[in-house]
Amino acid sequence: MTRPSRRGPAVWITALCVLSAVVIAASFLAGTLVESPWEEAVANAERVPAVTAQVTQRSVARDVVAVQGTYSAGTVDEVRVAGEDLAGVVTAQKRQPGESVVSGDVLGEVSGRPVVGLSLTFRLYRDIAPGDTGPDVEQLQQALAALGLFEGQPDGEYGRRTVTAVDALYRRVGYRPPPTAPDLAQAVDAAEKERETAVRARDAAVAERDRAAAAAAAAAARDAASGAPEAGASAVPAADPTVEAELALRDADEALADARFAALTPVLMAEVVRLPAGAVGVVSALPVGADVVADGEPVVRLRGGAPSVTVRVGMSLVDSLPVGSAVRVSAAADTTSVVDATVAVVGEFEQPDEVATLPGYDVTVAFGATAPPFEDGATVLVESVTAAAAVDGLAVPVVALRDGADGTYVVAGGVDVAVEVLAIGDGWAVVASDELTEGDVVALTGGASTGGGRPTDAPTDGPTATGAPGSGA
């Protein structure tokens, strides 16, 4: 007898479960693909519209530029003494803050020795000894010549003329020249003794020669008196003992001259330091008793150079501050005190750094003979004096200009287009570009470049609002 099969109901139950799972998954997937009106509204609220404007022909007069910068009373140089095995303390404070110094002045005294400032192109990088040559020697000779101490044409060789000038410098400032190094002094003593020995040897040789000559003359006289033939007629003359002695003495003289030359006054970089160019004032000086090595502080701090102001301006404004243009400078906190100045230098384009947070050009402003009343490091306001004449040409709203590593550009049709800013005024910028024509559309917000060629119909990410300054768009 055959039993009925129980597989039928199990199959149907399994199929029903699978079908339910498929329906649930399909419903979930459909739900993720359907965007509700609320979600669409939220997305539209977060989307930034690409605002654009048309390139037009305009006549624009440059605005008066006003930018903030930092005032510098000059460059501060720290005078530190240097040298091998240097150890010492300040034994006299020769200068006080606020004093002016010139080339040839004593700036301080360390361990009883002067620290003399000279107008050098660069600081000494070695002690200069007799016989040394190089550009450091030549600049030393030039500085000494400016003080009326060095005679002749600087030749970069530290010889007797330069030594004489250095000795005169030390006498002028009231100090003895640097002493001779012990080993050089010992070499002079040894050479002097060698010469004394050579002189005695030469004198002995001369005496021996004279005795031999006298003996030979006496023998010849006796022979002549006795009628005997002259014994010395065919004899070989004896060698002159003085010849070798004279050569030895000449060598000793040369060795002594060399030793004495090497022992002439050196120039120590611990005692001769560089002064900044131009007018120099003392900012600070170490007090008596300060340890110049352990404390690690400079003997004096000097401020040289002319006062100036440096401002960072973007590409859109740099043409409004050309070299030679007149500007007014005032303290940012008090604009009532105004000083006239002139744009002296316009640097190269720079990326943001630790000092300036924006890219642009560093413009340096110089002052006249009158010292400005600002504190060193103060924030000041630099304003151009007059607006330039109007400039005609293609114009875009100022907000369309963008600064990049390669210069100023606008975004037209989704592509970066390089431009040269000719004038900025009243919210517009006259620009020059071979890739822009009147009627082109430039982005004011959004509209990032695509990095490719310029398309004719560039799609936007959202609604587009076309407008321009003063248009109401």
Tab-separated table of C-alpha atoms in Angstrom:
chain	number	residue	atom	x	y	z
A	1	MET	CA	0.000	0.000	0.000
A	2	THR	CA	1.471	3.366	-1.073
A	3	ARG	CA	1.536	6.354	1.432
A	4	PRO	CA	0.407	9.803	0.167
A	5	SER	CA	3.313	12.345	-0.342
A	6	ARG	CA	3.809	15.204	2.239
A	7	ARG	CA	6.083	17.378	0.019
A	8	GLY	CA	3.269	19.349	-1.602
A	9	PRO	CA	2.400	21.712	1.304
A	10	ALA	CA	6.110	22.301	2.148
A	11	VAL	CA	6.874	23.420	-1.399
A	12	TRP	CA	4.013	25.862	-1.437
A	13	ILE	CA	5.030	27.358	1.905
A	14	THR	CA	8.648	27.853	0.730
A	15	ALA	CA	7.517	29.522	-2.502
A	16	LEU	CA	5.215	31.846	-0.604
A	17	CYS	CA	8.069	32.962	1.693
A	18	VAL	CA	10.409	33.657	-1.230
A	19	LEU	CA	7.732	35.644	-3.043
A	20	SER	CA	7.078	37.756	0.075
A	21	ALA	CA	10.774	38.549	0.439
A	22	VAL	CA	10.993	39.636	-3.205
A	23	VAL	CA	7.978	41.907	-2.829
A	24	ILE	CA	9.419	43.528	0.329
A	25	ALA	CA	12.820	44.129	-1.327
A	26	ALA	CA	11.209	45.586	-4.440
A	27	SER	CA	9.090	47.887	-2.301
A	28	PHE	CA	12.163	49.105	-0.368
A	29	LEU	CA	14.097	49.704	-3.588
A	30	ALA	CA	11.221	51.627	-5.088
A	31	GLY	CA	11.043	53.738	-1.945
A	32	THR	CA	14.699	54.747	-2.240
A	33	LEU	CA	14.245	55.778	-5.866
A	34	VAL	CA	11.242	57.945	-5.289
A	35	GLU	CA	12.055	61.503	-4.045
A	36	SER	CA	9.354	63.198	-2.070
A	37	PRO	CA	8.405	66.854	-2.713
A	38	TRP	CA	9.775	67.737	0.736
A	39	GLU	CA	13.182	66.180	-0.004
A	40	GLU	CA	13.336	68.000	-3.320
A	41	ALA	CA	12.554	71.288	-1.583
A	42	VAL	CA	15.331	70.752	0.957
A	43	ALA	CA	17.842	69.958	-1.820
A	44	ASN	CA	16.864	73.114	-3.716
A	45	ALA	CA	17.316	75.209	-0.565
A	46	GLU	CA	20.872	73.914	-0.131
A	47	ARG	CA	21.857	74.331	-3.791
A	48	VAL	CA	23.955	77.470	-4.522
A	49	PRO	CA	22.750	79.211	-7.687
A	50	ALA	CA	25.376	80.173	-10.259
A	51	VAL	CA	25.048	83.973	-10.516
A	52	THR	CA	26.461	85.378	-13.743
A	53	ALA	CA	26.887	88.697	-15.531
A	54	GLN	CA	27.636	89.809	-19.064
A	55	VAL	CA	30.898	91.357	-20.266
A	56	THR	CA	30.187	94.942	-21.325
A	57	GLN	CA	32.004	97.958	-22.683
A	58	ARG	CA	32.517	100.591	-19.977
A	59	SER	CA	34.547	103.626	-18.988
A	60	VAL	CA	35.908	103.077	-15.478
A	61	ALA	CA	37.928	105.454	-13.284
A	62	ARG	CA	40.206	103.816	-10.727
A	63	ASP	CA	39.058	104.002	-7.138
A	64	VAL	CA	41.341	105.452	-4.473
A	65	VAL	CA	43.087	102.395	-3.022
A	66	ALA	CA	43.255	101.985	0.763
A	67	VAL	CA	45.088	98.958	2.203
A	68	GLN	CA	46.608	98.089	5.556
A	69	GLY	CA	50.267	97.276	6.031
A	70	THR	CA	53.034	97.054	8.622
A	71	TYR	CA	55.422	99.890	9.409
A	72	SER	CA	59.130	99.075	9.780
A	73	ALA	CA	61.473	101.592	11.382
A	74	GLY	CA	64.388	99.789	9.697
A	75	THR	CA	66.283	96.523	9.730
A	76	VAL	CA	67.547	95.262	13.087
A	77	ASP	CA	71.012	93.699	13.090
A	78	GLU	CA	72.347	91.739	16.051
A	79	VAL	CA	76.051	92.222	16.703
A	80	ARG	CA	77.547	89.067	18.154
A	81	VAL	CA	81.217	88.446	18.762
A	82	ALA	CA	82.651	85.318	17.163
A	83	GLY	CA	85.916	83.475	17.283
A	84	GLU	CA	87.631	80.263	18.256
A	85	ASP	CA	87.586	79.398	21.972
A	86	LEU	CA	85.797	82.663	22.685
A	87	ALA	CA	84.933	83.339	26.315
A	88	GLY	CA	84.363	86.701	27.887
A	89	VAL	CA	82.108	89.198	29.586
A	90	VAL	CA	81.110	92.754	28.827
A	91	THR	CA	83.646	94.962	30.628
A	92	ALA	CA	82.350	98.331	29.364
A	93	GLN	CA	79.022	99.424	27.857
A	94	LYS	CA	80.146	101.858	25.200
A	95	ARG	CA	76.741	102.684	23.670
A	96	GLN	CA	73.288	103.482	24.991
A	97	PRO	CA	69.934	102.809	23.269
A	98	GLY	CA	68.968	105.680	21.011
A	99	GLU	CA	72.538	106.698	20.167
A	100	SER	CA	73.744	106.863	16.577
A	101	VAL	CA	76.915	105.080	15.489
A	102	VAL	CA	79.105	105.332	12.410
A	103	SER	CA	81.848	103.272	10.869
A	104	GLY	CA	84.923	103.171	13.085
A	105	ASP	CA	83.020	103.519	16.375
A	106	VAL	CA	83.492	101.163	19.307
A	107	LEU	CA	80.186	99.385	19.954
A	108	GLY	CA	81.193	97.602	23.150
A	109	GLU	CA	84.021	96.108	25.129
A	110	VAL	CA	84.365	92.383	25.835
A	111	SER	CA	87.090	91.123	28.177
A	112	GLY	CA	88.906	94.419	27.843
A	113	ARG	CA	88.969	94.298	24.057
A	114	PRO	CA	86.994	96.609	21.736
A	115	VAL	CA	84.219	95.579	19.355
A	116	VAL	CA	84.639	97.989	16.443
A	117	GLY	CA	81.945	98.523	13.809
A	118	LEU	CA	82.951	99.021	10.173
A	119	SER	CA	80.847	99.606	7.072
A	120	LEU	CA	81.432	96.216	5.479
A	121	THR	CA	79.501	94.598	2.662
A	122	PHE	CA	79.342	91.321	4.607
A	123	ARG	CA	80.504	90.206	8.023
A	124	LEU	CA	83.956	88.707	8.464
A	125	TYR	CA	83.933	84.931	8.268
A	126	ARG	CA	87.510	84.331	9.482
A	127	ASP	CA	90.377	85.964	11.331
A	128	ILE	CA	92.559	87.731	8.774
A	129	ALA	CA	96.309	87.189	9.073
A	130	PRO	CA	99.213	88.765	7.163
A	131	GLY	CA	99.463	87.250	3.705
A	132	ASP	CA	95.769	86.378	3.464
A	133	THR	CA	93.927	87.402	0.304
A	134	GLY	CA	90.292	87.527	-0.697
A	135	PRO	CA	87.169	89.689	-0.962
A	136	ASP	CA	86.958	90.011	2.812
A	137	VAL	CA	90.376	91.689	2.797
A	138	GLU	CA	89.369	93.996	-0.038
A	139	GLN	CA	86.190	95.157	1.709
A	140	LEU	CA	88.242	95.749	4.878
A	141	GLN	CA	90.655	97.913	2.879
A	142	GLN	CA	87.712	99.848	1.396
A	143	ALA	CA	86.260	100.505	4.844
A	144	LEU	CA	89.644	101.669	6.156
A	145	ALA	CA	90.134	103.881	3.092
A	146	ALA	CA	86.747	105.518	3.748
A	147	LEU	CA	88.072	106.396	7.206
A	148	GLY	CA	91.250	107.894	5.697
A	149	LEU	CA	93.471	105.174	7.149
A	150	PHE	CA	94.344	103.034	4.118
A	151	GLU	CA	96.476	104.512	1.364
A	152	GLY	CA	96.530	103.233	-2.182
A	153	GLN	CA	94.231	101.031	-4.213
A	154	PRO	CA	92.504	98.143	-2.395
A	155	ASP	CA	93.938	94.917	-3.812
A	156	GLY	CA	92.527	92.231	-1.508
A	157	GLU	CA	95.944	91.355	-0.020
A	158	TYR	CA	96.537	91.756	3.699
A	159	GLY	CA	100.059	93.191	3.682
A	160	ARG	CA	102.008	95.891	5.442
A	161	ARG	CA	99.873	98.753	4.094
A	162	THR	CA	96.723	97.195	5.494
A	163	VAL	CA	98.432	96.325	8.771
A	164	THR	CA	99.499	99.963	9.123
A	165	ALA	CA	95.890	101.073	8.582
A	166	VAL	CA	94.567	98.562	11.125
A	167	ASP	CA	97.120	99.727	13.702
A	168	ALA	CA	96.008	103.307	13.076
A	169	LEU	CA	92.357	102.310	13.593
A	170	TYR	CA	93.121	100.835	17.005
A	171	ARG	CA	95.114	103.897	18.014
A	172	ARG	CA	92.182	106.095	16.955
A	173	VAL	CA	89.696	104.238	19.167
A	174	GLY	CA	92.112	104.173	22.113
A	175	TYR	CA	93.127	100.498	22.211
A	176	ARG	CA	96.259	98.547	21.456
A	177	PRO	CA	96.155	96.322	18.364
A	178	PRO	CA	95.489	92.604	18.950
A	179	PRO	CA	98.581	90.926	20.400
A	180	THR	CA	100.656	88.481	18.415
A	181	ALA	CA	99.732	84.843	18.834
A	182	PRO	CA	102.178	83.010	21.162
A	183	ASP	CA	103.356	80.567	18.529
A	184	LEU	CA	104.114	83.403	16.098
A	185	ALA	CA	106.013	85.305	18.774
A	186	GLN	CA	108.029	82.170	19.546
A	187	ALA	CA	108.761	81.761	15.837
A	188	VAL	CA	110.158	85.314	15.749
A	189	ASP	CA	112.350	84.605	18.786
A	190	ALA	CA	113.631	81.403	17.203
A	191	ALA	CA	114.360	83.173	13.896
A	192	GLU	CA	116.216	85.962	15.691
A	193	LYS	CA	118.395	83.391	17.488
A	194	GLU	CA	119.072	81.592	14.214
A	195	ARG	CA	120.166	84.864	12.666
A	196	GLU	CA	122.445	85.640	15.611
A	197	THR	CA	124.033	82.229	15.170
A	198	ALA	CA	124.423	82.858	11.434
A	199	VAL	CA	126.043	86.251	12.106
A	200	ARG	CA	128.533	84.716	14.499
A	201	ALA	CA	129.332	81.994	11.966
A	202	ARG	CA	129.800	84.562	9.222
A	203	ASP	CA	132.045	86.705	11.451
A	204	ALA	CA	134.129	83.631	12.368
A	205	ALA	CA	134.485	82.725	8.689
A	206	VAL	CA	135.619	86.250	7.846
A	207	ALA	CA	138.152	86.165	10.693
A	208	GLU	CA	139.435	82.772	9.536
A	209	ARG	CA	139.741	84.041	5.983
A	210	ASP	CA	141.617	87.128	7.146
A	211	ARG	CA	143.990	85.029	9.293
A	212	ALA	CA	144.672	82.701	6.389
A	213	ALA	CA	145.327	85.639	4.096
A	214	ALA	CA	147.709	87.238	6.638
A	215	ALA	CA	149.602	83.979	7.111
A	216	ALA	CA	149.959	83.526	3.364
A	217	ALA	CA	151.242	87.091	2.990
A	218	ALA	CA	153.789	86.589	5.786
A	219	ALA	CA	155.041	83.343	4.221
A	220	ALA	CA	155.427	85.008	0.858
A	221	ALA	CA	157.414	87.833	2.427
A	222	ARG	CA	159.799	85.398	4.125
A	223	ASP	CA	160.333	83.499	0.906
A	224	ALA	CA	161.084	86.676	-0.945
A	225	ALA	CA	163.612	87.762	1.671
A	226	SER	CA	165.475	84.446	1.555
A	227	GLY	CA	165.558	84.313	-2.240
A	228	ALA	CA	163.548	81.102	-2.332
A	229	PRO	CA	161.126	80.592	-5.207
A	230	GLU	CA	157.440	81.526	-4.506
A	231	ALA	CA	155.779	78.410	-3.125
A	232	GLY	CA	152.306	79.613	-3.865
A	233	ALA	CA	152.846	80.333	-7.554
A	234	SER	CA	151.519	76.974	-8.641
A	235	ALA	CA	149.357	76.141	-5.569
A	236	VAL	CA	145.520	75.920	-5.801
A	237	PRO	CA	143.845	78.837	-3.945
A	238	ALA	CA	142.013	77.767	-0.782
A	239	ALA	CA	138.198	77.951	-0.793
A	240	ASP	CA	136.746	81.151	0.713
A	241	PRO	CA	135.041	80.047	3.992
A	242	THR	CA	132.871	83.181	4.044
A	243	VAL	CA	130.821	82.258	0.971
A	244	GLU	CA	128.845	79.516	2.701
A	245	ALA	CA	128.515	81.607	5.843
A	246	GLU	CA	127.081	84.564	3.880
A	247	LEU	CA	124.525	82.281	2.204
A	248	ALA	CA	123.455	80.913	5.591
A	249	LEU	CA	123.096	84.447	6.949
A	250	ARG	CA	120.968	85.481	3.967
A	251	ASP	CA	118.659	82.521	4.592
A	252	ALA	CA	118.428	83.458	8.256
A	253	ASP	CA	117.549	87.055	7.325
A	254	GLU	CA	114.745	85.854	5.038
A	255	ALA	CA	113.396	83.495	7.697
A	256	LEU	CA	113.374	86.295	10.274
A	257	ALA	CA	111.607	88.662	7.871
A	258	ASP	CA	108.947	86.013	7.205
A	259	ALA	CA	108.469	85.354	10.918
A	260	ARG	CA	108.152	89.055	11.693
A	261	PHE	CA	105.661	89.541	8.842
A	262	ALA	CA	103.530	86.641	10.067
A	263	ALA	CA	103.534	88.205	13.537
A	264	LEU	CA	102.125	91.535	12.346
A	265	THR	CA	98.725	92.723	13.595
A	266	PRO	CA	95.870	90.374	12.615
A	267	VAL	CA	92.204	91.310	12.211
A	268	LEU	CA	90.014	89.309	14.591
A	269	MET	CA	86.374	88.765	13.692
A	270	ALA	CA	85.635	88.951	17.428
A	271	GLU	CA	86.756	92.594	17.371
A	272	VAL	CA	85.674	93.867	13.946
A	273	VAL	CA	81.973	93.587	13.074
A	274	ARG	CA	79.761	94.746	10.223
A	275	LEU	CA	77.619	97.868	10.493
A	276	PRO	CA	74.371	98.080	8.473
A	277	ALA	CA	74.362	100.517	5.577
A	278	GLY	CA	73.047	104.039	6.043
A	279	ALA	CA	72.090	105.697	9.312
A	280	VAL	CA	72.504	103.300	12.237
A	281	GLY	CA	71.027	103.597	15.705
A	282	VAL	CA	71.462	101.535	18.851
A	283	VAL	CA	68.367	99.568	19.884
A	284	SER	CA	69.858	97.785	22.909
A	285	ALA	CA	73.239	97.012	24.488
A	286	LEU	CA	74.354	94.386	26.982
A	287	PRO	CA	75.216	95.723	30.437
A	288	VAL	CA	78.579	95.343	32.120
A	289	GLY	CA	79.060	91.834	33.466
A	290	ALA	CA	76.917	90.064	30.880
A	291	ASP	CA	78.414	86.806	29.599
A	292	VAL	CA	78.428	87.030	25.820
A	293	VAL	CA	78.652	83.244	25.441
A	294	ALA	CA	76.521	81.838	28.253
A	295	ASP	CA	73.738	84.432	27.873
A	296	GLY	CA	73.615	83.992	24.109
A	297	GLU	CA	72.634	87.643	23.629
A	298	PRO	CA	74.141	90.068	21.096
A	299	VAL	CA	76.516	92.720	22.418
A	300	VAL	CA	74.356	95.382	20.759
A	301	ARG	CA	71.299	95.492	18.532
A	302	LEU	CA	71.448	98.039	15.754
A	303	ARG	CA	68.745	99.402	13.487
A	304	GLY	CA	69.783	100.492	10.036
A	305	GLY	CA	68.158	101.251	6.736
A	306	ALA	CA	65.287	103.573	5.917
A	307	PRO	CA	61.783	103.325	7.423
A	308	SER	CA	59.187	101.735	5.154
A	309	VAL	CA	55.761	100.124	4.955
A	310	THR	CA	54.960	96.848	3.229
A	311	VAL	CA	51.429	96.027	2.062
A	312	ARG	CA	50.118	92.936	0.276
A	313	VAL	CA	47.749	93.845	-2.569
A	314	GLY	CA	45.883	91.566	-4.929
A	315	MET	CA	46.247	91.473	-8.674
A	316	SER	CA	43.169	93.603	-9.111
A	317	LEU	CA	44.714	96.509	-7.158
A	318	VAL	CA	48.422	96.355	-7.912
A	319	ASP	CA	48.112	98.540	-11.030
A	320	SER	CA	46.646	101.298	-8.860
A	321	LEU	CA	49.937	101.528	-6.905
A	322	PRO	CA	52.691	101.825	-9.530
A	323	VAL	CA	56.285	102.581	-8.570
A	324	GLY	CA	56.703	106.302	-7.987
A	325	SER	CA	53.074	107.015	-7.195
A	326	ALA	CA	52.262	109.208	-4.197
A	327	VAL	CA	50.450	107.729	-1.204
A	328	ARG	CA	49.354	108.831	2.255
A	329	VAL	CA	50.197	106.772	5.345
A	330	SER	CA	48.394	107.027	8.653
A	331	ALA	CA	48.132	104.937	11.800
A	332	ALA	CA	45.263	102.479	11.547
A	333	ALA	CA	44.080	103.458	15.026
A	334	ASP	CA	44.466	107.214	14.459
A	335	THR	CA	44.057	108.516	10.908
A	336	THR	CA	44.585	112.155	11.951
A	337	SER	CA	48.389	111.844	11.721
A	338	VAL	CA	49.137	111.516	7.998
A	339	VAL	CA	52.588	111.218	6.394
A	340	ASP	CA	53.307	111.566	2.680
A	341	ALA	CA	55.203	108.693	1.077
A	342	THR	CA	56.012	107.126	-2.287
A	343	VAL	CA	55.679	103.622	-3.703
A	344	ALA	CA	59.292	102.423	-4.000
A	345	VAL	CA	59.078	98.731	-4.953
A	346	VAL	CA	56.422	96.397	-6.336
A	347	GLY	CA	57.535	92.806	-5.812
A	348	GLU	CA	56.722	89.616	-7.654
A	349	PHE	CA	53.459	87.744	-7.137
A	350	GLU	CA	53.583	85.742	-3.916
A	351	GLN	CA	51.497	82.912	-2.498
A	352	PRO	CA	50.106	83.141	1.065
A	353	ASP	CA	52.728	82.744	3.788
A	354	GLU	CA	53.088	83.085	7.544
A	355	VAL	CA	52.969	86.883	7.336
A	356	ALA	CA	50.431	87.491	4.576
A	357	THR	CA	47.374	85.252	4.453
A	358	LEU	CA	46.355	86.269	0.920
A	359	PRO	CA	48.141	85.916	-2.409
A	360	GLY	CA	49.293	89.075	-4.142
A	361	TYR	CA	52.118	91.548	-4.573
A	362	ASP	CA	54.216	93.028	-1.749
A	363	VAL	CA	54.320	96.789	-2.279
A	364	THR	CA	56.992	98.727	-0.373
A	365	VAL	CA	56.335	102.369	0.495
A	366	ALA	CA	59.275	104.682	1.328
A	367	PHE	CA	59.317	107.951	3.231
A	368	GLY	CA	61.201	111.204	2.788
A	369	ALA	CA	63.726	112.796	5.111
A	370	THR	CA	61.230	113.222	7.962
A	371	ALA	CA	60.945	110.159	10.202
A	372	PRO	CA	57.332	108.938	10.527
A	373	PRO	CA	55.777	109.071	14.016
A	374	PHE	CA	54.785	105.395	14.006
A	375	GLU	CA	56.020	102.644	16.299
A	376	ASP	CA	58.037	99.854	14.717
A	377	GLY	CA	55.651	97.047	13.721
A	378	ALA	CA	52.548	99.257	13.910
A	379	THR	CA	49.603	98.604	11.585
A	380	VAL	CA	49.146	101.551	9.220
A	381	LEU	CA	46.776	102.520	6.415
A	382	VAL	CA	48.196	103.274	2.961
A	383	GLU	CA	45.969	105.281	0.590
A	384	SER	CA	46.603	106.348	-2.970
A	385	VAL	CA	46.472	110.138	-3.261
A	386	THR	CA	44.469	110.635	-6.463
A	387	ALA	CA	42.337	108.499	-8.715
A	388	ALA	CA	43.697	107.900	-12.188
A	389	ALA	CA	41.980	108.895	-15.419
A	390	ALA	CA	39.121	106.758	-16.696
A	391	VAL	CA	39.973	103.649	-18.715
A	392	ASP	CA	37.734	102.348	-21.511
A	393	GLY	CA	37.400	98.695	-22.401
A	394	LEU	CA	35.727	95.388	-21.659
A	395	ALA	CA	34.403	95.400	-18.112
A	396	VAL	CA	33.270	92.743	-15.655
A	397	PRO	CA	31.956	93.096	-12.115
A	398	VAL	CA	34.799	93.153	-9.542
A	399	VAL	CA	33.270	90.123	-7.815
A	400	ALA	CA	33.913	88.114	-10.998
A	401	LEU	CA	37.700	88.493	-10.588
A	402	ARG	CA	39.591	85.601	-9.037
A	403	ASP	CA	43.261	85.327	-8.056
A	404	GLY	CA	45.182	82.146	-8.789
A	405	ALA	CA	48.757	80.951	-8.886
A	406	ASP	CA	49.050	82.009	-12.540
A	407	GLY	CA	47.359	85.390	-12.183
A	408	THR	CA	43.932	86.976	-12.250
A	409	TYR	CA	41.156	85.195	-14.128
A	410	VAL	CA	37.390	85.007	-14.613
A	411	VAL	CA	35.223	81.948	-15.179
A	412	ALA	CA	33.433	82.145	-18.538
A	413	GLY	CA	31.446	79.171	-19.778
A	414	GLY	CA	32.908	77.031	-16.993
A	415	VAL	CA	36.503	77.696	-18.075
A	416	ASP	CA	39.186	79.840	-16.415
A	417	VAL	CA	40.006	82.807	-18.657
A	418	ALA	CA	43.143	84.793	-17.797
A	419	VAL	CA	42.667	88.574	-17.721
A	420	GLU	CA	44.772	91.656	-17.067
A	421	VAL	CA	43.109	94.223	-14.834
A	422	LEU	CA	43.467	97.745	-16.264
A	423	ALA	CA	41.278	99.699	-13.842
A	424	ILE	CA	38.837	99.154	-10.979
A	425	GLY	CA	36.131	101.573	-9.954
A	426	ASP	CA	32.507	101.727	-8.873
A	427	GLY	CA	32.307	97.939	-8.589
A	428	TRP	CA	33.556	97.282	-12.139
A	429	ALA	CA	36.927	96.217	-13.515
A	430	VAL	CA	38.181	96.991	-17.011
A	431	VAL	CA	40.113	93.931	-18.196
A	432	ALA	CA	42.146	92.876	-21.198
A	433	SER	CA	41.926	89.353	-22.576
A	434	ASP	CA	42.152	87.766	-26.008
A	435	GLU	CA	39.523	85.214	-24.964
A	436	LEU	CA	36.747	87.584	-23.880
A	437	THR	CA	34.337	89.533	-26.048
A	438	GLU	CA	31.442	91.802	-25.283
A	439	GLY	CA	28.367	89.783	-24.362
A	440	ASP	CA	30.262	86.830	-22.888
A	441	VAL	CA	28.841	85.542	-19.622
A	442	VAL	CA	31.120	85.333	-16.580
A	443	ALA	CA	30.403	83.688	-13.250
A	444	LEU	CA	30.008	85.821	-10.139
A	445	THR	CA	29.353	82.862	-7.806
A	446	GLY	CA	29.570	79.143	-8.532
A	447	GLY	CA	30.530	78.212	-12.075
A	448	ALA	CA	33.745	76.390	-11.206
A	449	SER	CA	36.019	75.741	-14.144
A	450	THR	CA	35.974	72.369	-15.831
A	451	GLY	CA	39.635	72.338	-16.684
A	452	GLY	CA	38.899	71.524	-20.330
A	453	GLY	CA	38.128	73.494	-23.453
A	454	ARG	CA	35.581	76.269	-23.412
A	455	PRO	CA	32.106	74.774	-24.144
A	456	THR	CA	29.435	76.733	-25.962
A	457	ASP	CA	26.607	75.596	-23.647
A	458	ALA	CA	28.026	74.830	-20.216
A	459	PRO	CA	25.402	73.247	-17.925
A	460	THR	CA	25.027	74.640	-14.410
A	461	ASP	CA	24.372	72.793	-11.177
A	462	GLY	CA	21.286	74.823	-10.360
A	463	PRO	CA	19.194	77.810	-11.265
A	464	THR	CA	21.066	80.609	-13.070
A	465	ALA	CA	20.515	84.246	-12.192
A	466	THR	CA	22.002	86.724	-14.640
A	467	GLY	CA	22.838	90.119	-13.194
A	468	ALA	CA	25.412	92.812	-12.669
A	469	PRO	CA	26.142	95.530	-10.140
A	470	GLY	CA	23.277	97.949	-10.074
A	471	SER	CA	21.066	95.805	-12.307
A	472	GLY	CA	18.859	94.568	-9.503
A	473	ALA	CA	19.368	90.926	-10.434
